[in-house]
Coordinates of N, CA and C in Angstrom, one line a residue:
M1 N 0.8 -1.2 0.0 CA 0.0 0.0 0.0 C 0.9 1.2 0.0
R2 N 0.5 2.2 -0.8 CA 1.4 3.4 -0.9 C 1.0 4.4 0.2
T3 N 1.9 5.3 0.5 CA 1.7 6.3 1.5 C 0.8 7.4 0.9
V4 N -0.1 7.8 1.7 CA -1.0 8.9 1.3 C -0.4 10.2 1.7
R5 N -0.3 11.1 0.8 CA 0.4 12.4 1.0 C -0.7 13.5 1.3
Y6 N -0.7 13.9 2.5 CA -1.7 14.9 3.0 C -1.2 16.3 2.9
G7 N -2.1 17.2 2.5 CA -1.9 18.6 2.6 C -2.9 19.2 3.6
I8 N -2.4 20.1 4.5 CA -3.3 20.7 5.5 C -3.7 22.1 5.1
L9 N -5.0 22.4 5.0 CA -5.5 23.7 4.8 C -5.8 24.3 6.2
G10 N -5.1 25.3 6.6 CA -5.3 26.0 7.8 C -4.4 25.5 8.9
F11 N -3.1 25.4 8.6 CA -2.1 24.9 9.6 C -1.9 26.0 10.6
G12 N -2.1 25.6 11.9 CA -2.0 26.5 13.0 C -1.5 25.7 14.3
L13 N -2.0 26.2 15.4 CA -1.6 25.5 16.7 C -2.0 24.1 16.7
H14 N -3.1 23.7 16.2 CA -3.6 22.3 16.2 C -2.6 21.5 15.3
G15 N -2.2 22.1 14.2 CA -1.2 21.4 13.4 C 0.1 21.2 14.1
I16 N 0.6 22.2 14.8 CA 1.9 22.1 15.4 C 1.9 21.2 16.6
R17 N 0.9 21.3 17.4 CA 0.8 20.5 18.7 C 0.4 19.0 18.4
R18 N -0.5 18.8 17.5 CA -1.1 17.5 17.4 C -0.8 16.8 16.1
L19 N -0.9 17.5 15.0 CA -0.9 16.9 13.7 C 0.5 16.5 13.2
V20 N 1.5 17.4 13.4 CA 2.9 17.1 13.1 C 3.3 15.9 13.8
P21 N 3.2 15.7 15.1 CA 3.6 14.5 15.8 C 2.8 13.3 15.3
A22 N 1.6 13.4 15.0 CA 0.8 12.3 14.5 C 1.2 11.8 13.2
Y23 N 1.5 12.7 12.2 CA 2.0 12.3 10.9 C 3.4 11.7 11.0
R24 N 4.2 12.2 11.9 CA 5.5 11.6 12.1 C 5.4 10.1 12.5
A25 N 4.4 9.8 13.3 CA 4.2 8.5 13.8 C 3.4 7.6 12.9
A26 N 2.8 8.2 11.9 CA 1.9 7.4 11.0 C 2.7 6.5 10.1
G27 N 2.1 5.3 9.8 CA 2.8 4.4 9.0 C 2.5 4.5 7.5
Q28 N 1.3 5.0 7.1 CA 0.9 5.1 5.7 C 0.4 6.4 5.3
S29 N 0.7 7.4 6.1 CA 0.3 8.8 5.8 C 1.5 9.7 6.0
T30 N 1.7 10.7 5.3 CA 2.7 11.7 5.5 C 2.2 13.1 5.3
L31 N 2.8 14.1 6.0 CA 2.4 15.5 5.8 C 3.3 16.0 4.7
A32 N 2.7 16.2 3.5 CA 3.4 16.6 2.3 C 3.4 18.1 2.1
G33 N 2.4 18.8 2.6 CA 2.2 20.2 2.3 C 1.3 20.9 3.3
I34 N 1.4 22.3 3.3 CA 0.5 23.1 4.2 C 0.2 24.4 3.4
W35 N -0.9 25.0 3.8 CA -1.2 26.3 3.5 C -1.8 26.9 4.8
R36 N -1.4 28.1 5.0 CA -2.1 28.9 6.1 C -2.2 30.3 5.6
R37 N -3.1 31.1 6.3 CA -3.4 32.4 5.8 C -2.2 33.4 5.9
D38 N -1.4 33.1 6.9 CA -0.2 33.9 7.1 C 1.0 33.3 6.4
P39 N 1.4 33.8 5.2 CA 2.5 33.1 4.4 C 3.8 33.1 5.1
V40 N 4.1 34.1 6.0 CA 5.4 34.1 6.7 C 5.4 33.0 7.7
K41 N 4.3 32.8 8.5 CA 4.3 31.7 9.4 C 4.3 30.4 8.7
A42 N 3.6 30.3 7.6 CA 3.6 29.1 6.8 C 5.0 28.7 6.4
E43 N 5.8 29.6 5.9 CA 7.2 29.3 5.5 C 8.0 28.9 6.7
Q44 N 7.8 29.6 7.9 CA 8.5 29.2 9.1 C 8.2 27.8 9.5
N45 N 6.9 27.5 9.5 CA 6.4 26.1 9.9 C 7.0 25.1 8.9
G46 N 7.0 25.4 7.7 CA 7.6 24.4 6.7 C 9.0 24.1 7.0
R47 N 9.8 25.1 7.2 CA 11.2 24.9 7.6 C 11.4 24.2 8.9
E48 N 10.6 24.6 9.9 CA 10.8 24.1 11.3 C 10.4 22.6 11.3
F49 N 9.4 22.2 10.6 CA 8.9 20.8 10.7 C 9.2 20.0 9.5
G50 N 10.0 20.5 8.6 CA 10.4 19.7 7.5 C 9.3 19.3 6.5
I51 N 8.4 20.2 6.3 CA 7.2 20.0 5.5 C 7.7 20.3 4.0
P52 N 7.6 19.4 3.1 CA 8.2 19.6 1.8 C 7.6 20.7 1.0
H53 N 6.3 20.9 1.1 CA 5.7 21.9 0.2 C 4.9 22.9 1.1
V54 N 5.1 24.2 0.8 CA 4.3 25.3 1.5 C 3.7 26.0 0.3
F55 N 2.4 26.0 0.3 CA 1.6 26.6 -0.8 C 1.1 28.0 -0.5
A56 N 1.1 28.8 -1.6 CA 0.7 30.2 -1.5 C -0.8 30.4 -1.3
S57 N -1.6 29.4 -1.7 CA -3.0 29.5 -1.6 C -3.6 28.2 -1.4
A58 N -4.9 28.2 -0.9 CA -5.6 26.9 -0.7 C -5.8 26.2 -2.1
E59 N -6.1 27.0 -3.1 CA -6.3 26.4 -4.4 C -5.0 25.7 -4.9
E60 N -3.9 26.4 -4.7 CA -2.6 25.8 -5.1 C -2.3 24.5 -4.5
L61 N -2.6 24.4 -3.2 CA -2.5 23.1 -2.5 C -3.4 22.0 -3.1
C62 N -4.7 22.4 -3.3 CA -5.7 21.5 -3.8 C -5.5 21.0 -5.2
T63 N -4.7 21.8 -6.0 CA -4.4 21.4 -7.4 C -3.1 20.7 -7.6
S64 N -2.3 20.6 -6.5 CA -1.0 20.1 -6.6 C -1.0 18.6 -6.8
P65 N -0.2 18.1 -7.7 CA -0.1 16.6 -7.9 C 0.7 16.0 -6.8
E66 N 1.3 16.8 -5.9 CA 2.1 16.3 -4.7 C 1.2 16.0 -3.5
I67 N -0.1 16.3 -3.7 CA -1.1 16.1 -2.6 C -2.1 15.1 -3.0
D68 N -2.3 14.0 -2.2 CA -3.4 13.0 -2.5 C -4.7 13.3 -1.7
A69 N -4.6 13.8 -0.5 CA -5.7 14.1 0.3 C -5.5 15.4 1.1
V70 N -6.6 16.0 1.4 CA -6.6 17.3 2.1 C -7.2 17.2 3.5
F71 N -6.5 17.7 4.5 CA -7.0 17.7 5.9 C -7.4 19.2 6.1
V72 N -8.7 19.5 6.3 CA -9.2 20.8 6.5 C -9.2 21.1 7.9
T73 N -8.3 22.0 8.4 CA -8.3 22.5 9.8 C -8.4 24.0 9.9
S74 N -8.8 24.6 8.8 CA -9.0 26.1 8.8 C -10.1 26.5 9.7
P75 N -10.3 27.8 9.9 CA -11.3 28.3 10.8 C -12.7 27.7 10.4
D76 N -13.5 27.4 11.3 CA -14.8 26.7 11.1 C -15.6 27.3 9.9
A77 N -15.6 28.6 9.8 CA -16.4 29.2 8.7 C -15.9 29.0 7.3
L78 N -14.7 28.4 7.2 CA -14.1 28.1 5.9 C -14.1 26.6 5.6
H79 N -14.6 25.8 6.5 CA -14.6 24.4 6.3 C -15.4 24.0 5.0
C80 N -16.5 24.5 4.8 CA -17.3 24.1 3.6 C -16.6 24.6 2.4
E81 N -16.2 25.8 2.3 CA -15.5 26.3 1.1 C -14.2 25.5 0.8
H82 N -13.4 25.2 1.8 CA -12.2 24.5 1.6 C -12.4 23.0 1.2
T83 N -13.4 22.4 1.8 CA -13.8 21.0 1.5 C -14.3 21.0 0.1
L84 N -15.1 21.8 -0.3 CA -15.6 21.8 -1.7 C -14.5 22.1 -2.7
L85 N -13.6 23.0 -2.4 CA -12.5 23.3 -3.3 C -11.6 22.0 -3.5
A86 N -11.3 21.3 -2.4 CA -10.5 20.1 -2.5 C -11.2 19.0 -3.3
L87 N -12.5 18.8 -3.0 CA -13.3 17.8 -3.7 C -13.4 18.1 -5.2
E88 N -13.5 19.4 -5.5 CA -13.6 19.9 -6.9 C -12.3 19.5 -7.7
H89 N -11.2 19.5 -7.0 CA -9.9 19.1 -7.6 C -9.5 17.7 -7.4
G90 N -10.5 16.8 -7.0 CA -10.3 15.4 -7.0 C -9.5 14.9 -5.8
K91 N -9.5 15.7 -4.7 CA -8.8 15.3 -3.5 C -9.8 14.7 -2.5
H92 N -9.4 13.6 -1.8 CA -10.1 13.1 -0.7 C -10.0 14.1 0.4
V93 N -11.0 14.1 1.3 CA -11.0 15.1 2.4 C -11.3 14.6 3.8
L94 N -10.5 15.0 4.7 CA -10.8 14.8 6.1 C -11.0 16.2 6.7
C95 N -12.1 16.5 7.3 CA -12.4 17.8 7.8 C -12.6 17.8 9.3
E96 N -12.0 18.8 9.9 CA -12.2 19.0 11.4 C -13.7 19.3 11.7
K97 N -14.1 19.2 12.9 CA -15.4 19.6 13.4 C -15.5 21.0 13.7
P98 N -16.6 21.7 13.5 CA -17.8 21.2 12.8 C -17.5 21.1 11.3
L99 N -18.2 20.3 10.6 CA -18.0 20.2 9.2 C -18.3 21.5 8.5
A100 N -19.4 22.1 8.9 CA -19.8 23.4 8.3 C -20.7 24.1 9.3
M101 N -21.1 25.3 8.9 CA -21.9 26.1 9.7 C -23.4 25.9 9.6
A102 N -23.8 25.1 8.6 CA -25.2 24.8 8.3 C -25.3 23.4 7.8
A103 N -26.4 22.7 8.1 CA -26.6 21.3 7.7 C -26.7 21.3 6.2
S104 N -27.3 22.3 5.5 CA -27.3 22.3 4.1 C -26.0 22.3 3.4
D105 N -25.0 23.0 4.1 CA -23.6 23.0 3.6 C -23.0 21.6 3.7
V106 N -23.3 20.9 4.8 CA -22.8 19.5 4.9 C -23.4 18.6 3.9
E107 N -24.6 18.8 3.6 CA -25.3 18.0 2.5 C -24.6 18.3 1.2
S108 N -24.2 19.5 0.9 CA -23.5 19.8 -0.3 C -22.1 19.2 -0.4
M109 N -21.5 19.1 0.8 CA -20.1 18.5 0.8 C -20.2 17.0 0.6
I110 N -21.2 16.4 1.2 CA -21.4 14.9 1.0 C -21.7 14.6 -0.4
A111 N -22.6 15.4 -1.0 CA -23.0 15.2 -2.4 C -21.8 15.4 -3.4
A112 N -21.0 16.4 -3.1 CA -19.8 16.6 -3.9 C -18.8 15.4 -3.8
A113 N -18.6 14.9 -2.6 CA -17.7 13.7 -2.5 C -18.3 12.5 -3.2
A114 N -19.6 12.3 -3.1 CA -20.2 11.2 -3.7 C -20.1 11.3 -5.3
K115 N -20.4 12.5 -5.8 CA -20.3 12.7 -7.2 C -18.9 12.4 -7.8
G116 N -17.9 12.8 -7.0 CA -16.5 12.6 -7.5 C -16.0 11.2 -7.1
G117 N -16.8 10.4 -6.4 CA -16.3 9.1 -5.9 C -15.1 9.2 -4.9
L118 N -15.2 10.3 -4.1 CA -14.1 10.6 -3.2 C -14.5 10.3 -1.7
C119 N -13.5 10.0 -0.9 CA -13.7 9.8 0.5 C -13.8 11.2 1.2
F120 N -14.8 11.3 2.1 CA -15.0 12.5 2.9 C -15.3 12.1 4.3
G121 N -14.5 12.5 5.3 CA -14.7 12.2 6.6 C -14.6 13.3 7.6
A122 N -15.1 13.1 8.8 CA -15.0 14.1 9.9 C -13.9 13.6 10.8
A123 N -13.1 14.5 11.2 CA -12.0 14.2 12.1 C -12.5 14.1 13.5
Q124 N -13.0 12.9 13.8 CA -13.6 12.7 15.2 C -12.8 11.6 15.8
N125 N -11.7 12.1 16.5 CA -10.7 11.2 17.0 C -11.2 10.4 18.3
F126 N -12.2 10.9 19.0 CA -12.6 10.2 20.2 C -13.5 9.0 19.8
R127 N -13.9 8.8 18.6 CA -14.6 7.6 18.2 C -13.8 6.3 18.5
Y128 N -12.5 6.4 18.5 CA -11.6 5.3 18.7 C -11.0 5.2 20.1
N129 N -11.5 6.1 21.0 CA -11.0 6.2 22.4 C -11.5 5.0 23.1
P130 N -10.7 4.3 24.0 CA -11.1 3.2 24.7 C -12.3 3.5 25.6
S131 N -12.4 4.7 26.1 CA -13.6 5.0 27.0 C -14.9 5.0 26.2
S132 N -14.8 5.4 24.9 CA -16.0 5.3 24.1 C -16.5 3.9 23.8
D133 N -15.5 3.0 23.6 CA -15.8 1.6 23.4 C -16.4 1.0 24.7
R134 N -15.9 1.4 25.8 CA -16.4 0.9 27.1 C -17.9 1.4 27.3
I135 N -18.1 2.6 27.0 CA -19.5 3.1 27.1 C -20.4 2.4 26.2
R136 N -20.0 2.2 25.0 CA -20.9 1.4 24.0 C -21.2 0.0 24.5
S137 N -20.2 -0.7 25.0 CA -20.4 -2.0 25.5 C -21.3 -2.0 26.7
W138 N -21.1 -1.1 27.6 CA -22.0 -1.0 28.8 C -23.4 -0.8 28.4
I139 N -23.7 0.1 27.5 CA -25.0 0.3 27.0 C -25.6 -1.0 26.3
A140 N -24.8 -1.6 25.5 CA -25.3 -2.8 24.8 C -25.6 -3.9 25.8
E141 N -24.8 -4.0 26.8 CA -25.0 -5.1 27.9 C -26.2 -4.8 28.8
G142 N -26.7 -3.5 28.7 CA -27.7 -3.1 29.6 C -27.2 -2.8 31.0
R143 N -25.9 -2.7 31.1 CA -25.3 -2.5 32.4 C -25.7 -1.2 33.1
I144 N -26.0 -0.2 32.3 CA -26.3 1.1 33.0 C -27.7 1.5 32.7
G145 N -28.5 0.6 32.2 CA -29.9 0.9 31.9 C -30.1 1.6 30.6
Q146 N -31.2 2.2 30.3 CA -31.5 2.9 29.1 C -31.1 4.3 29.2
P147 N -30.1 4.8 28.5 CA -29.7 6.2 28.6 C -30.7 7.1 28.1
R148 N -31.0 8.2 28.8 CA -31.9 9.2 28.3 C -31.2 10.5 28.1
L149 N -30.1 10.8 28.8 CA -29.3 12.0 28.6 C -27.9 11.7 29.0
A150 N -27.0 12.2 28.2 CA -25.5 12.0 28.5 C -24.8 13.4 28.6
H151 N -23.9 13.5 29.5 CA -23.1 14.7 29.6 C -21.6 14.2 29.7
C152 N -20.7 14.8 29.0 CA -19.3 14.4 29.0 C -18.4 15.6 29.2
R153 N -17.4 15.4 29.9 CA -16.3 16.4 30.0 C -15.0 15.8 29.6
L154 N -14.2 16.6 29.0 CA -12.9 16.1 28.5 C -11.8 17.0 29.0
A155 N -10.8 16.4 29.6 CA -9.7 17.2 30.1 C -8.4 16.7 29.3
L156 N -7.8 17.6 28.6 CA -6.6 17.3 27.9 C -5.4 17.7 28.7
H157 N -4.4 16.9 28.7 CA -3.2 17.3 29.5 C -2.2 18.1 28.6

């Protein structure tokens, strides 16, 4: 299986703290390029983290043959625009939450991915958290009764 070359639209603190280390540890994905609204910071990040391609615009990243898939981590209000741009250029997309600011925008994103035969996913990392699996199994076993309301708090270290 070949390595998937990701480009990040909206590289910022999340990219620095979480995504760069994650891509370094990934077996079949690599961080091949970034774009951020501040070109000076983008160039600095590219040098600092050894990212091979720093793009001048979101469109340049999405049209690059060096990018196989796009991870949309831009500000929430740009998620729909950036996702549709990437899909329009034949790129698979992983998008941070929220996917968009309106349900109708999400429907457009899903339709565009389906039309292009492209993968489109939400970056929901806690889906694979062991505590989520435990909660699912407890509910399935009837161990905690029939849930009517749930409240969750998350503390990151």
